[in-house]
């Protein structure tokens, strides 16, 4: 920042009016130092803002992750509630059904809200629940953190799977997360091709790691991937390793030293007691959020307690078994002693009866004492065991309550400390601002009093001059404004006049176009009416010609009908079936004969085989004789074979002749049945023809009566109703002459016929309210009044021309009455009568 020598300038913030160059340089250096300090403080504030932004971003992600786990816990509790009550196998089946439904609709990573709702409803309908359907929207909103209407359904399924199996160790849970989240490109995660990009490794570990530790865990994963790829032998010629991570590579990454150390036992003393050992890894303790770690600890503690109770139960049963064995041995020895006493009493009944009885009573008392001592011992053991379990439960509850109480105490103390600090800062700030405001107000009040005194002095000195100047300015302003108003009024009147003229000219042009269009419309309507009437007459004429032509063609078809050869075809098919039956019977008989000759199954077949063999034997001699007569050397075996073939052929021909005789008998019976059926059909046809003749006569007579009734009904309808044209709606209506009732619908008695309309003129109004005349009978329209009609003689204003002043002319309505040798319409008549009465009253 340069300053010219010898020029007196006043830098910002200086106190005096003029400074020397040295003083000016001093103030410039001071200003630059203050500006540098301002820049440094601004930079520090920006850095603080960035740090706070990252903290808020991480806090938002942590809160979103807590909400995801919260809705997952709620969903899992609803699935395990009394409404559903699913077992472990059913829970796995439930998750598999969700996976199949999601995979059918969207095989990749994300799914929309409608598809998510559809899949959830399908699964919950199968499990017959209605309460969970209301939570689907909240579940989707919690998992859709950024509000992109896009949910990673594989990650959602892993959340649900983790809550269903929280007792698995950390390594298994991470592998399950990879199997769920991998292959978002449409490949099934269970396939060997399932993989994930290295840059997307955060989506695998995000459910199991808090957002504030995500960066550190991703760095560890990158380091593990680098170690695995460095050990890989697939690298060729220094080419870059692919960043796709398969399940094998992911398992190798988890076996690296930098990550294996996180799967070791946690150093904290929680749950690592002698009776209830609970395994918690460093990964779980450091990276899991509060709800997730609490779930893991709670489930593993419950499992440890169950295992401890099982071990104590087995040990107690063993001790009871040993004591029971000792007790049974003592009872056995007691029974032996009692048996010995009984034998001695029997042997020495007279000698030592009393002594033996006394000894037996002593032993009995001793046995009872032993039993009482044993029961007391066992009771004390059971009581001690139950007391131990109760004390253990009390100690566990106390430890848990103490842990939660300490945690709550720390939270409350930190909140109380922050509240005290905030209150002190607010109070100090309020007191400081109040003191500064008081000092500032005193300075402002002092300066205000000084300025008011100065203002009064100036007003006293310049009062008269200011008043004169103000009066002159006000007069000039008023004159100028009055002239401006006059010019504006004149300009506005001219603009209005020009606008009205332009509007009237535009209306006249539009009116000419509209008149042409309206005339063209009525002309086309009239042409269409006449064309439709001509077309209807032509259609009726053609329909009559078509009916006569169809009748003629039907008669010709009946005359030239070809003879029915259906019977010949049926007979031919019947003979063909019998021929097939004959051939089948012959072949079956031949096969049966061969079977009876070779291997008969029963006595009847043996009898048939014997008769056939007898015929074969007789035929064999004939075959040998034929061979001898022809000097053909042949053996008996060959002659027997030839004779067998000939006999079987003869038997087949005999069967064929028999079947043909049966066919002839069946044909004769068939022809006889056909003749009987034909006679019955002719009699039935004759009877039906007679009934049809009577029925046709009744139908024709009924049709004639209906035709005459419709004709009479139309005649009466024409006498009762008339058809007229409505001027306002431009439609035809029907009026009852007797009652005067009007209707837009045609009477049903007319059917397809239409009533004639009166040949009269009607006055109508167009869209611009201009009058014109229309004859509905002739379908004719004109602007001028008809010649054969008497018009009204009254004078009316023509408002429809849209002119000023308003044009006045002859009334366009038809005349209905006469007054003073003039014809008037109803409205003009009332006006004329009122005017005459007023003049007479004045006179």
mmCIF file of C-alpha atoms in Angstrom, residues 179-490:
data_model
loop_
_atom_site.group_PDB
_atom_site.id
_atom_site.type_symbol
_atom_site.label_atom_id
_atom_site.label_comp_id
_atom_site.label_asym_id
_atom_site.label_seq_id
_atom_site.Cartn_x
_atom_site.Cartn_y
_atom_site.Cartn_z
ATOM 1 C CA UNK A 179 -22.268 -62.373 2.069
ATOM 2 C CA UNK A 180 -25.340 -60.114 2.377
ATOM 3 C CA UNK A 181 -23.945 -56.872 0.921
ATOM 4 C CA UNK A 182 -21.703 -58.269 -1.841
ATOM 5 C CA UNK A 183 -22.695 -58.480 -5.516
ATOM 6 C CA UNK A 184 -25.017 -55.533 -5.925
ATOM 7 C CA UNK A 185 -24.706 -55.906 -9.716
ATOM 8 C CA UNK A 186 -27.426 -58.599 -9.958
ATOM 9 C CA UNK A 187 -25.339 -61.686 -9.009
ATOM 10 C CA UNK A 188 -26.607 -63.726 -6.083
ATOM 11 C CA UNK A 189 -24.498 -63.182 -2.969
ATOM 12 C CA UNK A 190 -24.263 -66.958 -2.390
ATOM 13 C CA UNK A 191 -22.555 -67.424 -5.772
ATOM 14 C CA UNK A 192 -18.806 -67.905 -6.143
ATOM 15 C CA UNK A 193 -18.710 -64.832 -8.408
ATOM 16 C CA UNK A 194 -19.987 -62.576 -5.624
ATOM 17 C CA UNK A 195 -17.635 -59.636 -5.161
ATOM 18 C CA UNK A 196 -17.502 -56.005 -4.119
ATOM 19 C CA UNK A 197 -15.375 -53.008 -5.052
ATOM 20 C CA UNK A 198 -12.642 -51.892 -2.662
ATOM 21 C CA UNK A 199 -14.094 -48.377 -2.614
ATOM 22 C CA UNK A 200 -17.435 -49.849 -1.451
ATOM 23 C CA UNK A 201 -15.936 -51.800 1.477
ATOM 24 C CA UNK A 202 -17.518 -49.234 3.781
ATOM 25 C CA UNK A 203 -20.987 -50.593 2.935
ATOM 26 C CA UNK A 204 -19.891 -53.991 4.400
ATOM 27 C CA UNK A 205 -18.553 -52.701 7.713
ATOM 28 C CA UNK A 206 -20.907 -49.703 8.151
ATOM 29 C CA UNK A 207 -23.546 -51.690 10.109
ATOM 30 C CA UNK A 208 -20.914 -52.934 12.606
ATOM 31 C CA UNK A 209 -18.842 -49.742 13.010
ATOM 32 C CA UNK A 210 -19.877 -46.347 14.359
ATOM 33 C CA UNK A 211 -19.603 -43.445 11.953
ATOM 34 C CA UNK A 212 -16.911 -41.670 14.015
ATOM 35 C CA UNK A 213 -14.606 -44.722 13.680
ATOM 36 C CA UNK A 214 -15.432 -45.517 10.051
ATOM 37 C CA UNK A 215 -12.406 -43.741 8.568
ATOM 38 C CA UNK A 216 -9.942 -45.621 10.804
ATOM 39 C CA UNK A 217 -11.488 -49.040 10.024
ATOM 40 C CA UNK A 218 -11.493 -48.323 6.256
ATOM 41 C CA UNK A 219 -7.777 -47.462 6.505
ATOM 42 C CA UNK A 220 -7.181 -50.826 8.232
ATOM 43 C CA UNK A 221 -9.125 -52.618 5.481
ATOM 44 C CA UNK A 222 -7.060 -50.846 2.791
ATOM 45 C CA UNK A 223 -3.862 -51.897 4.579
ATOM 46 C CA UNK A 224 -5.080 -55.515 4.805
ATOM 47 C CA UNK A 225 -6.005 -55.492 1.095
ATOM 48 C CA UNK A 226 -2.563 -54.152 0.225
ATOM 49 C CA UNK A 227 -0.932 -56.962 2.247
ATOM 50 C CA UNK A 228 -3.083 -59.619 0.544
ATOM 51 C CA UNK A 229 -2.411 -58.283 -2.966
ATOM 52 C CA UNK A 230 1.311 -58.075 -2.180
ATOM 53 C CA UNK A 231 1.301 -61.784 -1.304
ATOM 54 C CA UNK A 232 -0.799 -62.676 -4.387
ATOM 55 C CA UNK A 233 0.882 -64.553 -7.238
ATOM 56 C CA UNK A 234 -1.664 -63.394 -9.849
ATOM 57 C CA UNK A 235 0.144 -60.137 -10.635
ATOM 58 C CA UNK A 236 1.566 -60.310 -14.169
ATOM 59 C CA UNK A 237 4.246 -57.965 -15.566
ATOM 60 C CA UNK A 238 3.509 -55.210 -13.082
ATOM 61 C CA UNK A 239 -0.087 -54.734 -14.150
ATOM 62 C CA UNK A 240 -2.446 -53.104 -11.679
ATOM 63 C CA UNK A 241 -4.288 -55.500 -9.389
ATOM 64 C CA UNK A 242 -8.116 -55.481 -9.788
ATOM 65 C CA UNK A 243 -9.968 -53.840 -6.889
ATOM 66 C CA UNK A 244 -12.790 -56.419 -6.857
ATOM 67 C CA UNK A 245 -12.845 -58.243 -3.495
ATOM 68 C CA UNK A 246 -14.222 -61.802 -3.504
ATOM 69 C CA UNK A 247 -15.137 -63.846 -0.443
ATOM 70 C CA UNK A 248 -11.745 -65.658 -0.452
ATOM 71 C CA UNK A 249 -9.838 -62.387 -0.632
ATOM 72 C CA UNK A 250 -12.010 -60.916 2.130
ATOM 73 C CA UNK A 251 -11.262 -63.886 4.414
ATOM 74 C CA UNK A 252 -7.521 -63.423 3.766
ATOM 75 C CA UNK A 253 -7.885 -59.723 4.598
ATOM 76 C CA UNK A 254 -9.518 -60.598 7.945
ATOM 77 C CA UNK A 255 -6.584 -62.938 8.748
ATOM 78 C CA UNK A 256 -4.017 -60.122 8.551
ATOM 79 C CA UNK A 257 -2.252 -59.052 11.752
ATOM 80 C CA UNK A 258 -3.602 -55.506 11.628
ATOM 81 C CA UNK A 259 -7.188 -56.826 11.863
ATOM 82 C CA UNK A 260 -6.731 -60.104 13.776
ATOM 83 C CA UNK A 261 -5.632 -58.112 16.819
ATOM 84 C CA UNK A 262 -9.103 -56.527 16.900
ATOM 85 C CA UNK A 263 -10.745 -59.980 17.203
ATOM 86 C CA UNK A 264 -8.867 -60.794 20.422
ATOM 87 C CA UNK A 265 -10.393 -60.755 23.921
ATOM 88 C CA UNK A 266 -11.167 -57.277 25.263
ATOM 89 C CA UNK A 267 -9.026 -56.034 28.143
ATOM 90 C CA UNK A 268 -12.024 -54.690 30.068
ATOM 91 C CA UNK A 269 -13.090 -56.642 33.154
ATOM 92 C CA UNK A 270 -16.795 -56.590 32.257
ATOM 93 C CA UNK A 271 -18.296 -60.069 32.180
ATOM 94 C CA UNK A 272 -14.961 -61.879 32.587
ATOM 95 C CA UNK A 273 -15.755 -63.424 35.950
ATOM 96 C CA UNK A 274 -15.184 -66.936 37.136
ATOM 97 C CA UNK A 275 -18.807 -68.080 37.089
ATOM 98 C CA UNK A 276 -20.119 -66.104 34.092
ATOM 99 C CA UNK A 277 -17.344 -65.773 31.462
ATOM 100 C CA UNK A 278 -18.509 -63.521 28.598
ATOM 101 C CA UNK A 279 -16.367 -63.090 25.470
ATOM 102 C CA UNK A 280 -16.240 -59.527 24.085
ATOM 103 C CA UNK A 281 -13.652 -58.666 21.405
ATOM 104 C CA UNK A 282 -11.807 -55.357 21.010
ATOM 105 C CA UNK A 283 -13.659 -54.716 17.734
ATOM 106 C CA UNK A 284 -17.024 -55.013 19.451
ATOM 107 C CA UNK A 285 -16.068 -52.866 22.441
ATOM 108 C CA UNK A 286 -14.417 -50.099 20.398
ATOM 109 C CA UNK A 287 -16.507 -49.902 17.212
ATOM 110 C CA UNK A 288 -20.042 -51.087 18.101
ATOM 111 C CA UNK A 289 -22.589 -48.428 19.039
ATOM 112 C CA UNK A 290 -24.256 -48.421 22.447
ATOM 113 C CA UNK A 291 -27.452 -50.304 21.567
ATOM 114 C CA UNK A 292 -25.596 -52.951 19.545
ATOM 115 C CA UNK A 293 -22.958 -53.563 22.231
ATOM 116 C CA UNK A 294 -25.687 -53.737 24.880
ATOM 117 C CA UNK A 295 -27.565 -56.357 22.826
ATOM 118 C CA UNK A 296 -24.400 -58.452 22.353
ATOM 119 C CA UNK A 297 -23.470 -58.285 26.041
ATOM 120 C CA UNK A 298 -27.015 -59.025 27.187
ATOM 121 C CA UNK A 299 -27.443 -62.085 24.929
ATOM 122 C CA UNK A 300 -24.001 -63.486 25.700
ATOM 123 C CA UNK A 301 -24.547 -62.939 29.415
ATOM 124 C CA UNK A 302 -27.843 -64.773 29.212
ATOM 125 C CA UNK A 303 -26.143 -67.670 27.377
ATOM 126 C CA UNK A 304 -23.353 -67.778 29.980
ATOM 127 C CA UNK A 305 -25.893 -67.810 32.819
ATOM 128 C CA UNK A 306 -27.818 -70.641 31.153
ATOM 129 C CA UNK A 307 -24.641 -72.683 30.703
ATOM 130 C CA UNK A 308 -23.634 -72.054 34.335
ATOM 131 C CA UNK A 309 -27.068 -73.170 35.537
ATOM 132 C CA UNK A 310 -26.810 -76.307 33.413
ATOM 133 C CA UNK A 311 -23.361 -77.128 34.848
ATOM 134 C CA UNK A 312 -24.552 -76.545 38.424
ATOM 135 C CA UNK A 313 -27.613 -78.702 37.776
ATOM 136 C CA UNK A 314 -25.498 -81.645 36.532
ATOM 137 C CA UNK A 315 -23.130 -81.349 39.517
ATOM 138 C CA UNK A 316 -26.035 -81.277 41.984
ATOM 139 C CA UNK A 317 -27.627 -84.339 40.379
ATOM 140 C CA UNK A 318 -24.322 -86.244 40.697
ATOM 141 C CA UNK A 319 -23.971 -85.363 44.385
ATOM 142 C CA UNK A 320 -27.567 -86.417 45.058
ATOM 143 C CA UNK A 321 -26.903 -89.712 43.254
ATOM 144 C CA UNK A 322 -23.813 -90.457 45.426
ATOM 145 C CA UNK A 323 -25.688 -89.652 48.628
ATOM 146 C CA UNK A 324 -28.609 -91.789 47.531
ATOM 147 C CA UNK A 325 -26.243 -94.761 46.937
ATOM 148 C CA UNK A 326 -24.809 -94.345 50.428
ATOM 149 C CA UNK A 327 -28.310 -94.133 51.869
ATOM 150 C CA UNK A 328 -29.420 -97.318 50.069
ATOM 151 C CA UNK A 329 -26.351 -99.198 51.380
ATOM 152 C CA UNK A 330 -27.136 -98.090 54.901
ATOM 153 C CA UNK A 331 -30.764 -99.189 54.455
ATOM 154 C CA UNK A 332 -29.565 -102.551 53.139
ATOM 155 C CA UNK A 333 -27.314 -103.110 56.162
ATOM 156 C CA UNK A 334 -30.212 -102.062 58.411
ATOM 157 C CA UNK A 335 -32.533 -104.568 56.747
ATOM 158 C CA UNK A 336 -29.900 -107.316 57.226
ATOM 159 C CA UNK A 337 -29.560 -106.476 60.890
ATOM 160 C CA UNK A 338 -33.330 -106.456 61.335
ATOM 161 C CA UNK A 339 -33.590 -109.862 59.611
ATOM 162 C CA UNK A 340 -30.887 -111.234 61.923
ATOM 163 C CA UNK A 341 -32.749 -109.845 64.939
ATOM 164 C CA UNK A 342 -35.971 -111.511 63.795
ATOM 165 C CA UNK A 343 -34.194 -114.865 63.408
ATOM 166 C CA UNK A 344 -32.620 -114.564 66.833
ATOM 167 C CA UNK A 345 -35.957 -113.630 68.364
ATOM 168 C CA UNK A 346 -37.543 -116.701 66.818
ATOM 169 C CA UNK A 347 -34.659 -118.938 68.021
ATOM 170 C CA UNK A 348 -34.435 -117.428 71.442
ATOM 171 C CA UNK A 349 -38.038 -116.417 72.001
ATOM 172 C CA UNK A 350 -38.087 -117.370 75.595
ATOM 173 C CA UNK A 351 -34.516 -116.590 76.503
ATOM 174 C CA UNK A 352 -33.740 -113.166 75.078
ATOM 175 C CA UNK A 353 -37.082 -111.878 73.875
ATOM 176 C CA UNK A 354 -37.109 -108.721 75.851
ATOM 177 C CA UNK A 355 -33.406 -108.011 75.240
ATOM 178 C CA UNK A 356 -33.746 -108.562 71.479
ATOM 179 C CA UNK A 357 -36.851 -106.385 71.355
ATOM 180 C CA UNK A 358 -34.989 -103.652 73.198
ATOM 181 C CA UNK A 359 -32.074 -103.915 70.747
ATOM 182 C CA UNK A 360 -34.452 -103.824 67.774
ATOM 183 C CA UNK A 361 -36.181 -100.701 69.128
ATOM 184 C CA UNK A 362 -32.776 -99.044 69.587
ATOM 185 C CA UNK A 363 -31.781 -99.888 66.007
ATOM 186 C CA UNK A 364 -35.154 -98.697 64.688
ATOM 187 C CA UNK A 365 -34.717 -95.425 66.511
ATOM 188 C CA UNK A 366 -31.185 -95.189 65.090
ATOM 189 C CA UNK A 367 -32.515 -95.833 61.536
ATOM 190 C CA UNK A 368 -35.144 -93.121 61.968
ATOM 191 C CA UNK A 369 -32.455 -90.742 63.231
ATOM 192 C CA UNK A 370 -30.258 -91.587 60.234
ATOM 193 C CA UNK A 371 -33.171 -90.923 57.853
ATOM 194 C CA UNK A 372 -33.929 -87.598 59.531
ATOM 195 C CA UNK A 373 -30.260 -86.587 59.398
ATOM 196 C CA UNK A 374 -30.091 -87.596 55.681
ATOM 197 C CA UNK A 375 -33.211 -85.620 54.791
ATOM 198 C CA UNK A 376 -31.877 -82.611 56.694
ATOM 199 C CA UNK A 377 -28.531 -82.922 54.927
ATOM 200 C CA UNK A 378 -30.176 -83.062 51.486
ATOM 201 C CA UNK A 379 -32.547 -80.214 52.366
ATOM 202 C CA UNK A 380 -29.624 -78.038 53.490
ATOM 203 C CA UNK A 381 -27.752 -78.846 50.272
ATOM 204 C CA UNK A 382 -30.764 -77.853 48.112
ATOM 205 C CA UNK A 383 -31.374 -74.717 50.185
ATOM 206 C CA UNK A 384 -27.698 -73.753 49.917
ATOM 207 C CA UNK A 385 -27.796 -74.293 46.129
ATOM 208 C CA UNK A 386 -30.917 -72.172 45.744
ATOM 209 C CA UNK A 387 -29.502 -69.503 48.077
ATOM 210 C CA UNK A 388 -26.312 -69.440 45.946
ATOM 211 C CA UNK A 389 -28.349 -68.947 42.755
ATOM 212 C CA UNK A 390 -30.393 -66.190 44.390
ATOM 213 C CA UNK A 391 -27.290 -64.400 45.709
ATOM 214 C CA UNK A 392 -25.660 -64.702 42.248
ATOM 215 C CA UNK A 393 -28.709 -63.165 40.574
ATOM 216 C CA UNK A 394 -28.782 -60.392 43.216
ATOM 217 C CA UNK A 395 -25.072 -59.673 42.687
ATOM 218 C CA UNK A 396 -25.517 -59.578 38.889
ATOM 219 C CA UNK A 397 -28.497 -57.243 39.189
ATOM 220 C CA UNK A 398 -26.593 -55.015 41.626
ATOM 221 C CA UNK A 399 -23.576 -54.844 39.314
ATOM 222 C CA UNK A 400 -25.778 -54.023 36.317
ATOM 223 C CA UNK A 401 -27.755 -51.412 38.264
ATOM 224 C CA UNK A 402 -24.497 -49.894 39.583
ATOM 225 C CA UNK A 403 -23.102 -49.761 36.045
ATOM 226 C CA UNK A 404 -26.209 -48.034 34.691
ATOM 227 C CA UNK A 405 -26.378 -45.736 37.746
ATOM 228 C CA UNK A 406 -22.710 -44.702 37.297
ATOM 229 C CA UNK A 407 -23.268 -44.117 33.620
ATOM 230 C CA UNK A 408 -26.398 -42.043 34.316
ATOM 231 C CA UNK A 409 -24.544 -40.159 37.100
ATOM 232 C CA UNK A 410 -21.669 -39.306 34.746
ATOM 233 C CA UNK A 411 -24.129 -38.119 32.102
ATOM 234 C CA UNK A 412 -26.086 -35.981 34.599
ATOM 235 C CA UNK A 413 -22.900 -34.524 36.118
ATOM 236 C CA UNK A 414 -21.544 -33.606 32.680
ATOM 237 C CA UNK A 415 -24.889 -32.054 31.726
ATOM 238 C CA UNK A 416 -24.995 -30.179 35.068
ATOM 239 C CA UNK A 417 -21.415 -28.900 34.602
ATOM 240 C CA UNK A 418 -22.160 -27.768 31.021
ATOM 241 C CA UNK A 419 -25.356 -26.091 32.213
ATOM 242 C CA UNK A 420 -23.467 -24.191 34.969
ATOM 243 C CA UNK A 421 -20.795 -23.045 32.532
ATOM 244 C CA UNK A 422 -23.416 -21.961 29.995
ATOM 245 C CA UNK A 423 -25.438 -20.078 32.621
ATOM 246 C CA UNK A 424 -22.313 -18.277 33.909
ATOM 247 C CA UNK A 425 -21.292 -17.312 30.367
ATOM 248 C CA UNK A 426 -24.790 -16.056 29.587
ATOM 249 C CA UNK A 427 -24.986 -14.057 32.844
ATOM 250 C CA UNK A 428 -21.521 -12.491 32.306
ATOM 251 C CA UNK A 429 -22.436 -11.651 28.713
ATOM 252 C CA UNK A 430 -25.751 -10.122 29.757
ATOM 253 C CA UNK A 431 -24.110 -7.998 32.496
ATOM 254 C CA UNK A 432 -21.357 -6.859 30.118
ATOM 255 C CA UNK A 433 -23.832 -5.982 27.373
ATOM 256 C CA UNK A 434 -25.995 -4.094 29.911
ATOM 257 C CA UNK A 435 -22.981 -2.062 31.146
ATOM 258 C CA UNK A 436 -21.805 -1.297 27.606
ATOM 259 C CA UNK A 437 -25.334 -0.317 26.593
ATOM 260 C CA UNK A 438 -25.611 2.100 29.553
ATOM 261 C CA UNK A 439 -22.300 3.778 28.667
ATOM 262 C CA UNK A 440 -23.251 3.964 25.000
ATOM 263 C CA UNK A 441 -26.650 5.502 25.817
ATOM 264 C CA UNK A 442 -25.020 8.168 28.053
ATOM 265 C CA UNK A 443 -22.669 9.156 25.197
ATOM 266 C CA UNK A 444 -25.534 9.170 22.699
ATOM 267 C CA UNK A 445 -27.698 11.322 25.013
ATOM 268 C CA UNK A 446 -24.926 13.862 25.491
ATOM 269 C CA UNK A 447 -24.285 14.147 21.762
ATOM 270 C CA UNK A 448 -28.023 14.354 21.106
ATOM 271 C CA UNK A 449 -28.406 17.362 23.476
ATOM 272 C CA UNK A 450 -25.514 19.146 21.805
ATOM 273 C CA UNK A 451 -26.956 18.523 18.332
ATOM 274 C CA UNK A 452 -30.413 19.808 19.403
ATOM 275 C CA UNK A 453 -28.914 23.097 20.656
ATOM 276 C CA UNK A 454 -27.002 23.510 17.405
ATOM 277 C CA UNK A 455 -30.166 22.778 15.401
ATOM 278 C CA UNK A 456 -32.186 25.408 17.309
ATOM 279 C CA UNK A 457 -29.535 28.023 16.648
ATOM 280 C CA UNK A 458 -29.473 27.301 12.908
ATOM 281 C CA UNK A 459 -33.257 27.407 12.724
ATOM 282 C CA UNK A 460 -33.316 30.826 14.372
ATOM 283 C CA UNK A 461 -30.730 32.154 11.904
ATOM 284 C CA UNK A 462 -32.237 30.699 8.676
ATOM 285 C CA UNK A 463 -35.948 30.640 9.539
ATOM 286 C CA UNK A 464 -37.251 33.462 7.358
ATOM 287 C CA UNK A 465 -35.140 32.516 4.336
ATOM 288 C CA UNK A 466 -36.280 28.868 4.562
ATOM 289 C CA UNK A 467 -39.964 29.844 4.796
ATOM 290 C CA UNK A 468 -39.821 32.011 1.671
ATOM 291 C CA UNK A 469 -37.983 29.328 -0.274
ATOM 292 C CA UNK A 470 -40.497 26.700 0.824
ATOM 293 C CA UNK A 471 -43.462 28.848 -0.246
ATOM 294 C CA UNK A 472 -41.977 29.428 -3.684
ATOM 295 C CA UNK A 473 -41.227 25.735 -4.143
ATOM 296 C CA UNK A 474 -44.743 24.718 -3.035
ATOM 297 C CA UNK A 475 -46.369 27.176 -5.489
ATOM 298 C CA UNK A 476 -44.208 25.933 -8.308
ATOM 299 C CA UNK A 477 -44.898 22.277 -7.465
ATOM 300 C CA UNK A 478 -48.677 22.853 -7.285
ATOM 301 C CA UNK A 479 -48.767 24.672 -10.628
ATOM 302 C CA UNK A 480 -46.681 21.963 -12.270
ATOM 303 C CA UNK A 481 -48.835 19.155 -10.867
ATOM 304 C CA UNK A 482 -52.084 20.878 -11.959
ATOM 305 C CA UNK A 483 -50.779 21.292 -15.524
ATOM 306 C CA UNK A 484 -49.625 17.671 -15.518
ATOM 307 C CA UNK A 485 -53.094 16.528 -14.418
ATOM 308 C CA UNK A 486 -54.796 18.513 -17.184
ATOM 309 C CA UNK A 487 -52.488 17.019 -19.811
ATOM 310 C CA UNK A 488 -53.086 13.496 -18.396
ATOM 311 C CA UNK A 489 -56.900 13.965 -18.494
ATOM 312 C CA UNK A 490 -56.793 15.123 -22.108
#
